[in-house]
């Protein structure tokens, strides 16, 4: 089936044979938490109208003029290889109106999809220089996925509120109120990134390329020095390592960020690629856009709850293990909590009253519950700005 570009009218087919998904709904790739939040918002009568009215202060016209004046618009004459990949992505995900795309001079590898009325895709020169063709194809598919999911408007609001929070930081109550909204938006946006990674995989249809791209965001352009399998093992170690204190630090570290960590994204995408849901989708069984209006909020919330229960049950994270153990309701509650925190309470296992064997010679020092020198909560890592963007944050 041919694809007519809305501007040129020329026939456009993907560079190699990839499966196409006619009329695919963004529900097919959306993370459960992302999906339920967006369905609930979309079902609220007049929500988008009110939301856009309240966001009338946003200088969208200025934003578009800025990209037009100080970036390079992708076309068949400028960055033609990116233009071809953009057309391919829109063809595969059946997006009729191809969004404008710009390349912006910036050594920081990044990409984003913004705009209140119509989405705009922006990629930086740092990202273009970092990734090879198939890795870049996944990124463009990622951004087209954002556009199809309706994420651009909320991403724009997030950027605006983040900048506003910096300007009114001297007003205590005003800044607290804004940052509460920003924190909630960031939590949703981190989930939306996992959704868009899936869309990127559907476009590129090359899992190793998608994983390589995420690995490069973490380690740079030294591909010959890195290994995808070792990177996934590193991701597994990050999820399973330490105790509950480490789990809390993970939460604090990610709070100021708009994107999940690269290892987390790689692990999540790898799991989804191996899932039955992904296989069914590739076999042509997926929700269609015409069915979106029939989606009930309660049904979506049930799916989300089931997905979260499964995630908690299967997670190797110490905190999630503790939650699953406590939910099981069996055994010694105190012992489970003590184990989760690495026995920091000062009583070793086997030394409890009634335990006759074991534990001799083992004591916990006075600082048994400390996290160790240099540990701190909430730091975003070197190079993080007030917008919560760190060196590994890209594929916006």
mmCIF file of C-alpha atoms in Angstrom:
data_model
loop_
_atom_site.group_PDB
_atom_site.id
_atom_site.type_symbol
_atom_site.label_atom_id
_atom_site.label_comp_id
_atom_site.label_asym_id
_atom_site.label_seq_id
_atom_site.Cartn_x
_atom_site.Cartn_y
_atom_site.Cartn_z
ATOM 1 C CA UNK A 1 0.000 0.000 0.000
ATOM 2 C CA UNK A 2 1.425 3.339 -1.005
ATOM 3 C CA UNK A 3 1.776 6.286 1.322
ATOM 4 C CA UNK A 4 1.215 9.746 -0.094
ATOM 5 C CA UNK A 5 3.212 12.439 1.622
ATOM 6 C CA UNK A 6 0.776 15.296 2.328
ATOM 7 C CA UNK A 7 3.235 17.919 1.091
ATOM 8 C CA UNK A 8 4.864 16.354 -1.951
ATOM 9 C CA UNK A 9 2.269 13.793 -3.003
ATOM 10 C CA UNK A 10 5.062 11.358 -3.792
ATOM 11 C CA UNK A 11 4.825 7.662 -3.020
ATOM 12 C CA UNK A 12 6.785 6.818 0.102
ATOM 13 C CA UNK A 13 7.568 3.345 1.348
ATOM 14 C CA UNK A 14 9.900 2.305 4.170
ATOM 15 C CA UNK A 15 13.543 1.758 3.267
ATOM 16 C CA UNK A 16 13.249 -1.962 4.023
ATOM 17 C CA UNK A 17 10.229 -4.161 4.513
ATOM 18 C CA UNK A 18 8.767 -3.469 7.935
ATOM 19 C CA UNK A 19 5.371 -4.396 9.239
ATOM 20 C CA UNK A 20 2.832 -1.586 9.025
ATOM 21 C CA UNK A 21 0.030 -1.045 11.548
ATOM 22 C CA UNK A 22 -2.981 0.563 9.839
ATOM 23 C CA UNK A 23 -5.313 2.464 12.177
ATOM 24 C CA UNK A 24 -3.274 1.425 15.204
ATOM 25 C CA UNK A 25 -4.342 3.084 18.438
ATOM 26 C CA UNK A 26 -1.718 4.506 20.758
ATOM 27 C CA UNK A 27 -3.249 2.216 23.397
ATOM 28 C CA UNK A 28 -1.312 -0.587 21.730
ATOM 29 C CA UNK A 29 2.001 0.639 23.095
ATOM 30 C CA UNK A 30 1.103 2.839 26.050
ATOM 31 C CA UNK A 31 2.388 1.937 29.512
ATOM 32 C CA UNK A 32 -0.553 1.030 31.794
ATOM 33 C CA UNK A 33 -0.037 4.030 34.106
ATOM 34 C CA UNK A 34 0.356 6.360 31.134
ATOM 35 C CA UNK A 35 -2.688 4.864 29.439
ATOM 36 C CA UNK A 36 -5.075 5.118 32.394
ATOM 37 C CA UNK A 37 -4.113 8.733 33.107
ATOM 38 C CA UNK A 38 -4.604 9.810 29.504
ATOM 39 C CA UNK A 39 -7.887 7.924 29.060
ATOM 40 C CA UNK A 40 -9.264 9.565 32.199
ATOM 41 C CA UNK A 41 -8.189 13.001 30.970
ATOM 42 C CA UNK A 42 -9.586 12.483 27.488
ATOM 43 C CA UNK A 43 -12.938 11.336 28.856
ATOM 44 C CA UNK A 44 -13.428 14.520 30.875
ATOM 45 C CA UNK A 45 -15.821 16.711 28.893
ATOM 46 C CA UNK A 46 -14.109 19.893 27.742
ATOM 47 C CA UNK A 47 -10.849 19.067 29.521
ATOM 48 C CA UNK A 48 -8.618 19.866 26.554
ATOM 49 C CA UNK A 49 -10.484 23.121 25.897
ATOM 50 C CA UNK A 50 -10.111 24.267 29.500
ATOM 51 C CA UNK A 51 -6.517 23.064 29.613
ATOM 52 C CA UNK A 52 -5.594 25.019 26.508
ATOM 53 C CA UNK A 53 -7.460 28.081 27.758
ATOM 54 C CA UNK A 54 -5.510 27.999 31.017
ATOM 55 C CA UNK A 55 -2.299 27.541 29.075
ATOM 56 C CA UNK A 56 -3.007 30.536 26.850
ATOM 57 C CA UNK A 57 0.039 32.200 28.336
ATOM 58 C CA UNK A 58 2.237 29.688 26.562
ATOM 59 C CA UNK A 59 4.108 31.374 23.719
ATOM 60 C CA UNK A 60 3.512 28.584 21.186
ATOM 61 C CA UNK A 61 3.665 30.974 18.237
ATOM 62 C CA UNK A 62 6.980 32.233 19.586
ATOM 63 C CA UNK A 63 8.193 28.652 19.992
ATOM 64 C CA UNK A 64 7.408 27.800 16.375
ATOM 65 C CA UNK A 65 9.044 30.993 15.125
ATOM 66 C CA UNK A 66 12.116 30.238 17.225
ATOM 67 C CA UNK A 67 12.613 26.822 15.630
ATOM 68 C CA UNK A 68 11.892 28.238 12.188
ATOM 69 C CA UNK A 69 14.418 31.037 12.646
ATOM 70 C CA UNK A 70 17.242 29.317 14.508
ATOM 71 C CA UNK A 71 17.062 25.615 13.572
ATOM 72 C CA UNK A 72 17.151 23.627 10.335
ATOM 73 C CA UNK A 73 13.825 22.255 9.115
ATOM 74 C CA UNK A 74 14.097 18.661 7.940
ATOM 75 C CA UNK A 75 12.959 18.098 4.353
ATOM 76 C CA UNK A 76 13.935 16.251 1.193
ATOM 77 C CA UNK A 77 16.606 18.951 0.707
ATOM 78 C CA UNK A 78 17.827 19.325 4.299
ATOM 79 C CA UNK A 79 18.804 16.264 6.333
ATOM 80 C CA UNK A 80 17.086 14.075 3.711
ATOM 81 C CA UNK A 81 17.969 10.850 5.562
ATOM 82 C CA UNK A 82 16.083 12.106 8.635
ATOM 83 C CA UNK A 83 13.212 13.176 6.389
ATOM 84 C CA UNK A 84 12.991 9.663 4.948
ATOM 85 C CA UNK A 85 12.987 8.133 8.429
ATOM 86 C CA UNK A 86 10.243 10.524 9.539
ATOM 87 C CA UNK A 87 8.069 9.551 6.575
ATOM 88 C CA UNK A 88 8.743 5.873 7.274
ATOM 89 C CA UNK A 89 7.717 6.270 10.918
ATOM 90 C CA UNK A 90 4.482 8.051 10.002
ATOM 91 C CA UNK A 91 3.739 5.387 7.374
ATOM 92 C CA UNK A 92 4.307 2.483 9.770
ATOM 93 C CA UNK A 93 2.225 3.990 12.600
ATOM 94 C CA UNK A 94 -0.341 5.345 10.117
ATOM 95 C CA UNK A 95 0.000 9.019 11.039
ATOM 96 C CA UNK A 96 -1.518 10.866 8.101
ATOM 97 C CA UNK A 97 -0.248 14.377 8.831
ATOM 98 C CA UNK A 98 3.538 14.358 9.066
ATOM 99 C CA UNK A 99 4.655 16.724 11.862
ATOM 100 C CA UNK A 100 7.372 19.291 11.120
ATOM 101 C CA UNK A 101 10.807 18.283 12.331
ATOM 102 C CA UNK A 102 13.803 20.479 13.126
ATOM 103 C CA UNK A 103 17.482 19.906 13.870
ATOM 104 C CA UNK A 104 18.795 22.222 16.568
ATOM 105 C CA UNK A 105 22.450 22.997 17.218
ATOM 106 C CA UNK A 106 23.149 21.585 20.676
ATOM 107 C CA UNK A 107 25.915 19.156 21.707
ATOM 108 C CA UNK A 108 23.580 17.634 24.329
ATOM 109 C CA UNK A 109 21.920 14.531 22.822
ATOM 110 C CA UNK A 110 18.215 15.213 23.051
ATOM 111 C CA UNK A 111 14.912 15.004 21.216
ATOM 112 C CA UNK A 112 11.442 16.235 22.042
ATOM 113 C CA UNK A 113 7.908 16.506 20.769
ATOM 114 C CA UNK A 114 6.234 19.770 21.809
ATOM 115 C CA UNK A 115 3.348 21.994 20.774
ATOM 116 C CA UNK A 116 -0.138 22.864 21.993
ATOM 117 C CA UNK A 117 -2.135 22.655 18.766
ATOM 118 C CA UNK A 118 0.129 20.650 16.460
ATOM 119 C CA UNK A 119 3.191 18.638 17.492
ATOM 120 C CA UNK A 120 6.707 19.687 16.518
ATOM 121 C CA UNK A 121 9.600 17.225 16.635
ATOM 122 C CA UNK A 122 13.044 18.566 17.495
ATOM 123 C CA UNK A 123 16.330 16.653 17.566
ATOM 124 C CA UNK A 124 19.704 18.063 18.499
ATOM 125 C CA UNK A 125 22.922 17.802 16.531
ATOM 126 C CA UNK A 126 24.425 15.949 19.491
ATOM 127 C CA UNK A 127 21.874 13.173 19.033
ATOM 128 C CA UNK A 128 22.234 13.062 15.240
ATOM 129 C CA UNK A 129 26.004 12.663 15.583
ATOM 130 C CA UNK A 130 25.731 10.068 18.354
ATOM 131 C CA UNK A 131 23.380 7.530 16.763
ATOM 132 C CA UNK A 132 23.598 5.396 13.643
ATOM 133 C CA UNK A 133 20.728 5.120 11.155
ATOM 134 C CA UNK A 134 18.764 2.328 12.832
ATOM 135 C CA UNK A 135 19.223 3.812 16.299
ATOM 136 C CA UNK A 136 18.022 7.172 14.989
ATOM 137 C CA UNK A 137 15.038 5.499 13.339
ATOM 138 C CA UNK A 138 13.941 4.243 16.760
ATOM 139 C CA UNK A 139 14.265 7.764 18.190
ATOM 140 C CA UNK A 140 12.126 9.272 15.435
ATOM 141 C CA UNK A 141 9.566 6.515 15.945
ATOM 142 C CA UNK A 142 9.682 7.345 19.657
ATOM 143 C CA UNK A 143 8.808 10.983 18.920
ATOM 144 C CA UNK A 144 6.056 10.064 16.451
ATOM 145 C CA UNK A 145 4.670 7.832 19.207
ATOM 146 C CA UNK A 146 4.583 10.857 21.521
ATOM 147 C CA UNK A 147 2.684 12.787 18.839
ATOM 148 C CA UNK A 148 0.126 10.010 18.322
ATOM 149 C CA UNK A 149 -0.379 9.576 22.062
ATOM 150 C CA UNK A 150 -1.150 13.266 22.532
ATOM 151 C CA UNK A 151 1.864 13.816 24.775
ATOM 152 C CA UNK A 152 3.106 17.016 23.104
ATOM 153 C CA UNK A 153 0.631 19.301 24.859
ATOM 154 C CA UNK A 154 1.469 17.966 28.330
ATOM 155 C CA UNK A 155 5.199 18.029 27.606
ATOM 156 C CA UNK A 156 4.879 21.697 26.614
ATOM 157 C CA UNK A 157 3.003 22.463 29.834
ATOM 158 C CA UNK A 158 5.712 20.669 31.828
ATOM 159 C CA UNK A 159 8.479 22.738 30.217
ATOM 160 C CA UNK A 160 6.530 25.950 30.813
ATOM 161 C CA UNK A 161 5.802 25.196 34.469
ATOM 162 C CA UNK A 162 9.391 24.127 35.115
ATOM 163 C CA UNK A 163 10.671 27.439 33.778
ATOM 164 C CA UNK A 164 7.973 29.309 35.704
ATOM 165 C CA UNK A 165 8.978 27.563 38.928
ATOM 166 C CA UNK A 166 12.537 28.812 38.480
ATOM 167 C CA UNK A 167 11.312 32.386 38.032
ATOM 168 C CA UNK A 168 9.045 32.402 41.093
ATOM 169 C CA UNK A 169 11.359 30.416 43.355
ATOM 170 C CA UNK A 170 11.549 33.443 45.639
ATOM 171 C CA UNK A 171 7.793 33.116 46.375
ATOM 172 C CA UNK A 172 7.638 30.205 48.862
ATOM 173 C CA UNK A 173 3.982 29.186 48.590
ATOM 174 C CA UNK A 174 3.731 29.884 44.870
ATOM 175 C CA UNK A 175 6.790 27.783 44.127
ATOM 176 C CA UNK A 176 5.545 24.909 46.298
ATOM 177 C CA UNK A 177 2.223 24.831 44.446
ATOM 178 C CA UNK A 178 3.866 24.865 41.024
ATOM 179 C CA UNK A 179 6.452 22.242 41.949
ATOM 180 C CA UNK A 180 3.691 19.938 43.199
ATOM 181 C CA UNK A 181 2.172 20.022 39.712
ATOM 182 C CA UNK A 182 5.589 19.687 38.070
ATOM 183 C CA UNK A 183 6.416 16.643 40.215
ATOM 184 C CA UNK A 184 3.148 14.967 39.233
ATOM 185 C CA UNK A 185 3.701 15.769 35.558
ATOM 186 C CA UNK A 186 7.240 14.409 35.700
ATOM 187 C CA UNK A 187 6.010 11.150 37.205
ATOM 188 C CA UNK A 188 3.494 10.779 34.376
ATOM 189 C CA UNK A 189 6.076 11.843 31.786
ATOM 190 C CA UNK A 190 8.562 9.219 32.941
ATOM 191 C CA UNK A 191 5.875 6.605 32.302
ATOM 192 C CA UNK A 192 5.122 8.155 28.916
ATOM 193 C CA UNK A 193 8.781 7.733 27.964
ATOM 194 C CA UNK A 194 8.447 3.990 28.441
ATOM 195 C CA UNK A 195 5.418 4.094 26.145
ATOM 196 C CA UNK A 196 7.258 6.049 23.466
ATOM 197 C CA UNK A 197 10.220 3.646 23.620
ATOM 198 C CA UNK A 198 7.771 0.916 22.615
ATOM 199 C CA UNK A 199 6.536 3.016 19.691
ATOM 200 C CA UNK A 200 10.154 3.459 18.617
ATOM 201 C CA UNK A 201 10.593 -0.313 18.589
ATOM 202 C CA UNK A 202 7.447 -0.736 16.476
ATOM 203 C CA UNK A 203 8.871 1.684 13.922
ATOM 204 C CA UNK A 204 12.455 0.415 13.833
ATOM 205 C CA UNK A 205 11.543 -3.240 14.453
ATOM 206 C CA UNK A 206 15.141 -3.808 15.562
ATOM 207 C CA UNK A 207 15.421 -4.422 19.305
ATOM 208 C CA UNK A 208 19.220 -4.388 19.371
ATOM 209 C CA UNK A 209 19.287 -0.987 17.658
ATOM 210 C CA UNK A 210 16.830 0.432 20.205
ATOM 211 C CA UNK A 211 18.915 -0.937 23.079
ATOM 212 C CA UNK A 212 22.150 0.343 21.530
ATOM 213 C CA UNK A 213 20.665 3.815 21.324
ATOM 214 C CA UNK A 214 19.774 3.786 25.009
ATOM 215 C CA UNK A 215 23.211 2.425 25.872
ATOM 216 C CA UNK A 216 24.854 5.259 23.927
ATOM 217 C CA UNK A 217 22.805 7.803 25.869
ATOM 218 C CA UNK A 218 24.432 6.398 28.999
ATOM 219 C CA UNK A 219 27.969 5.779 27.714
ATOM 220 C CA UNK A 220 28.510 7.933 24.640
ATOM 221 C CA UNK A 221 29.755 7.047 21.179
ATOM 222 C CA UNK A 222 32.256 4.356 22.198
ATOM 223 C CA UNK A 223 30.227 1.453 20.871
ATOM 224 C CA UNK A 224 33.300 -0.763 20.451
ATOM 225 C CA UNK A 225 33.880 -0.426 24.216
ATOM 226 C CA UNK A 226 30.316 -1.381 25.198
ATOM 227 C CA UNK A 227 28.116 -4.454 25.065
ATOM 228 C CA UNK A 228 24.308 -4.544 25.014
ATOM 229 C CA UNK A 229 24.073 -7.790 26.995
ATOM 230 C CA UNK A 230 26.411 -6.448 29.676
ATOM 231 C CA UNK A 231 24.339 -3.254 29.783
ATOM 232 C CA UNK A 232 21.184 -5.303 30.402
ATOM 233 C CA UNK A 233 22.990 -7.201 33.174
ATOM 234 C CA UNK A 234 23.886 -3.831 34.665
ATOM 235 C CA UNK A 235 20.204 -2.872 34.526
ATOM 236 C CA UNK A 236 19.277 -6.078 36.356
ATOM 237 C CA UNK A 237 21.884 -5.356 39.023
ATOM 238 C CA UNK A 238 20.462 -1.849 39.456
ATOM 239 C CA UNK A 239 16.955 -3.220 39.952
ATOM 240 C CA UNK A 240 17.852 -6.049 42.312
ATOM 241 C CA UNK A 241 20.857 -4.667 44.186
ATOM 242 C CA UNK A 242 20.994 -3.427 47.769
ATOM 243 C CA UNK A 243 18.167 -3.282 50.277
ATOM 244 C CA UNK A 244 15.131 -1.079 50.902
ATOM 245 C CA UNK A 245 17.359 1.902 51.666
ATOM 246 C CA UNK A 246 18.760 1.681 48.135
ATOM 247 C CA UNK A 247 15.218 1.500 46.770
ATOM 248 C CA UNK A 248 14.355 4.742 48.560
ATOM 249 C CA UNK A 249 17.481 6.394 47.156
ATOM 250 C CA UNK A 250 16.473 5.288 43.658
ATOM 251 C CA UNK A 251 13.147 7.066 44.089
ATOM 252 C CA UNK A 252 14.790 10.225 45.402
ATOM 253 C CA UNK A 253 17.358 10.251 42.600
ATOM 254 C CA UNK A 254 14.731 10.024 39.865
ATOM 255 C CA UNK A 255 12.320 12.632 41.288
ATOM 256 C CA UNK A 256 13.943 15.691 39.645
ATOM 257 C CA UNK A 257 14.223 13.955 36.272
ATOM 258 C CA UNK A 258 11.762 14.032 33.407
ATOM 259 C CA UNK A 259 13.131 10.760 31.989
ATOM 260 C CA UNK A 260 13.785 7.344 33.537
ATOM 261 C CA UNK A 261 17.393 6.205 33.755
ATOM 262 C CA UNK A 262 18.788 4.661 30.574
ATOM 263 C CA UNK A 263 19.300 1.243 32.183
ATOM 264 C CA UNK A 264 15.690 1.196 33.392
ATOM 265 C CA UNK A 265 14.409 2.105 29.926
ATOM 266 C CA UNK A 266 16.504 -0.622 28.318
ATOM 267 C CA UNK A 267 15.299 -3.264 30.775
ATOM 268 C CA UNK A 268 11.638 -2.243 30.391
ATOM 269 C CA UNK A 269 11.837 -2.275 26.594
ATOM 270 C CA UNK A 270 13.591 -5.638 26.577
ATOM 271 C CA UNK A 271 10.857 -7.128 28.788
ATOM 272 C CA UNK A 272 8.082 -5.752 26.593
ATOM 273 C CA UNK A 273 9.764 -7.037 23.415
ATOM 274 C CA UNK A 274 9.706 -10.550 24.894
ATOM 275 C CA UNK A 275 6.096 -10.306 26.055
ATOM 276 C CA UNK A 276 3.026 -11.935 24.542
ATOM 277 C CA UNK A 277 1.457 -8.489 24.065
ATOM 278 C CA UNK A 278 4.268 -7.459 21.733
ATOM 279 C CA UNK A 279 4.099 -10.714 19.800
ATOM 280 C CA UNK A 280 0.339 -10.380 19.293
ATOM 281 C CA UNK A 281 0.828 -6.823 18.108
ATOM 282 C CA UNK A 282 3.443 -7.895 15.576
ATOM 283 C CA UNK A 283 1.020 -10.597 14.391
ATOM 284 C CA UNK A 284 -1.529 -7.897 13.578
ATOM 285 C CA UNK A 285 -3.723 -8.099 16.679
ATOM 286 C CA UNK A 286 -3.907 -4.621 18.180
ATOM 287 C CA UNK A 287 -6.528 -2.006 19.225
ATOM 288 C CA UNK A 288 -7.729 0.355 16.486
ATOM 289 C CA UNK A 289 -8.356 4.092 16.745
ATOM 290 C CA UNK A 290 -12.009 3.613 15.922
ATOM 291 C CA UNK A 291 -12.379 1.717 19.200
ATOM 292 C CA UNK A 292 -10.847 4.459 21.362
ATOM 293 C CA UNK A 293 -14.215 6.049 22.114
ATOM 294 C CA UNK A 294 -15.463 2.777 23.567
ATOM 295 C CA UNK A 295 -12.633 2.566 26.094
ATOM 296 C CA UNK A 296 -13.987 2.954 29.608
ATOM 297 C CA UNK A 297 -12.027 4.614 32.385
ATOM 298 C CA UNK A 298 -12.890 1.783 34.789
ATOM 299 C CA UNK A 299 -11.627 -0.816 32.323
ATOM 300 C CA UNK A 300 -8.366 1.046 31.843
ATOM 301 C CA UNK A 301 -7.896 1.434 35.589
ATOM 302 C CA UNK A 302 -8.462 -2.297 36.091
ATOM 303 C CA UNK A 303 -5.823 -3.051 33.459
ATOM 304 C CA UNK A 304 -3.451 -0.643 35.188
ATOM 305 C CA UNK A 305 -4.056 -2.208 38.597
ATOM 306 C CA UNK A 306 -3.455 -5.692 37.195
ATOM 307 C CA UNK A 307 -0.261 -4.542 35.480
ATOM 308 C CA UNK A 308 1.046 -2.933 38.663
ATOM 309 C CA UNK A 309 0.222 -6.032 40.719
ATOM 310 C CA UNK A 310 2.156 -8.138 38.235
ATOM 311 C CA UNK A 311 5.035 -5.654 38.291
ATOM 312 C CA UNK A 312 5.242 -5.748 42.094
ATOM 313 C CA UNK A 313 5.016 -9.546 42.125
ATOM 314 C CA UNK A 314 7.763 -10.038 39.534
ATOM 315 C CA UNK A 315 10.044 -7.153 40.533
ATOM 316 C CA UNK A 316 13.501 -7.848 41.937
ATOM 317 C CA UNK A 317 13.672 -4.437 43.605
ATOM 318 C CA UNK A 318 14.068 -4.856 47.408
ATOM 319 C CA UNK A 319 11.243 -2.425 48.213
ATOM 320 C CA UNK A 320 8.882 -4.103 45.767
ATOM 321 C CA UNK A 321 9.817 -7.493 47.238
ATOM 322 C CA UNK A 322 8.985 -6.182 50.698
ATOM 323 C CA UNK A 323 5.633 -4.843 49.483
ATOM 324 C CA UNK A 324 4.849 -8.207 47.893
ATOM 325 C CA UNK A 325 5.851 -10.030 51.084
ATOM 326 C CA UNK A 326 3.704 -7.782 53.256
ATOM 327 C CA UNK A 327 0.783 -8.147 50.869
ATOM 328 C CA UNK A 328 1.116 -11.916 51.241
ATOM 329 C CA UNK A 329 0.245 -11.531 54.909
ATOM 330 C CA UNK A 330 2.132 -14.612 56.081
ATOM 331 C CA UNK A 331 5.079 -14.971 58.414
ATOM 332 C CA UNK A 332 6.759 -12.614 60.838
ATOM 333 C CA UNK A 333 6.117 -8.981 59.825
ATOM 334 C CA UNK A 334 8.996 -7.672 61.902
ATOM 335 C CA UNK A 335 11.431 -10.155 60.401
ATOM 336 C CA UNK A 336 10.417 -9.230 56.860
ATOM 337 C CA UNK A 337 10.877 -5.521 57.482
ATOM 338 C CA UNK A 338 14.201 -6.188 59.242
ATOM 339 C CA UNK A 339 15.464 -8.232 56.293
ATOM 340 C CA UNK A 340 14.326 -5.567 53.856
ATOM 341 C CA UNK A 341 16.436 -2.962 55.598
ATOM 342 C CA UNK A 342 19.467 -5.213 55.812
ATOM 343 C CA UNK A 343 19.048 -6.021 59.507
ATOM 344 C CA UNK A 344 19.761 -2.441 60.553
ATOM 345 C CA UNK A 345 17.621 -2.703 63.716
ATOM 346 C CA UNK A 346 20.507 -4.033 65.753
ATOM 347 C CA UNK A 347 19.225 -7.592 66.193
ATOM 348 C CA UNK A 348 20.637 -10.184 63.870
ATOM 349 C CA UNK A 349 18.537 -12.952 62.443
ATOM 350 C CA UNK A 350 18.943 -16.021 64.622
ATOM 351 C CA UNK A 351 19.449 -13.873 67.779
ATOM 352 C CA UNK A 352 15.756 -13.300 68.352
ATOM 353 C CA UNK A 353 14.308 -14.816 71.533
ATOM 354 C CA UNK A 354 13.676 -18.484 70.965
ATOM 355 C CA UNK A 355 16.442 -18.906 68.389
ATOM 356 C CA UNK A 356 18.937 -21.260 69.972
ATOM 357 C CA UNK A 357 21.459 -21.507 67.201
ATOM 358 C CA UNK A 358 23.261 -19.035 65.050
ATOM 359 C CA UNK A 359 24.044 -15.384 65.464
ATOM 360 C CA UNK A 360 26.998 -15.724 67.841
ATOM 361 C CA UNK A 361 29.665 -13.176 67.314
ATOM 362 C CA UNK A 362 27.474 -11.058 64.992
ATOM 363 C CA UNK A 363 26.560 -7.555 66.067
ATOM 364 C CA UNK A 364 25.389 -4.431 64.299
ATOM 365 C CA UNK A 365 27.421 -1.336 64.929
ATOM 366 C CA UNK A 366 25.851 1.941 66.003
ATOM 367 C CA UNK A 367 25.684 3.123 62.426
ATOM 368 C CA UNK A 368 24.294 -0.105 61.023
ATOM 369 C CA UNK A 369 21.420 1.722 59.385
ATOM 370 C CA UNK A 370 23.372 4.421 57.585
ATOM 371 C CA UNK A 371 23.677 4.448 53.847
ATOM 372 C CA UNK A 372 27.416 4.987 53.779
ATOM 373 C CA UNK A 373 29.594 7.959 53.035
ATOM 374 C CA UNK A 374 28.584 10.070 50.121
ATOM 375 C CA UNK A 375 24.974 8.891 49.922
ATOM 376 C CA UNK A 376 22.404 11.595 49.428
ATOM 377 C CA UNK A 377 18.785 11.667 48.407
ATOM 378 C CA UNK A 378 17.333 13.562 45.514
ATOM 379 C CA UNK A 379 20.463 14.424 43.592
ATOM 380 C CA UNK A 380 19.877 14.148 39.885
ATOM 381 C CA UNK A 381 23.444 13.413 38.938
ATOM 382 C CA UNK A 382 26.128 15.562 37.325
ATOM 383 C CA UNK A 383 24.927 17.969 34.714
ATOM 384 C CA UNK A 384 21.274 17.977 35.754
ATOM 385 C CA UNK A 385 19.570 21.311 35.243
ATOM 386 C CA UNK A 386 16.545 22.844 36.862
ATOM 387 C CA UNK A 387 14.458 21.204 34.193
ATOM 388 C CA UNK A 388 15.410 17.773 35.494
ATOM 389 C CA UNK A 389 17.347 16.851 32.396
ATOM 390 C CA UNK A 390 20.570 14.983 32.860
ATOM 391 C CA UNK A 391 23.263 13.793 30.528
ATOM 392 C CA UNK A 392 21.426 10.573 29.807
ATOM 393 C CA UNK A 393 18.099 12.182 29.089
ATOM 394 C CA UNK A 394 17.034 12.109 25.512
ATOM 395 C CA UNK A 395 14.354 10.753 23.243
ATOM 396 C CA UNK A 396 12.016 13.282 24.756
#
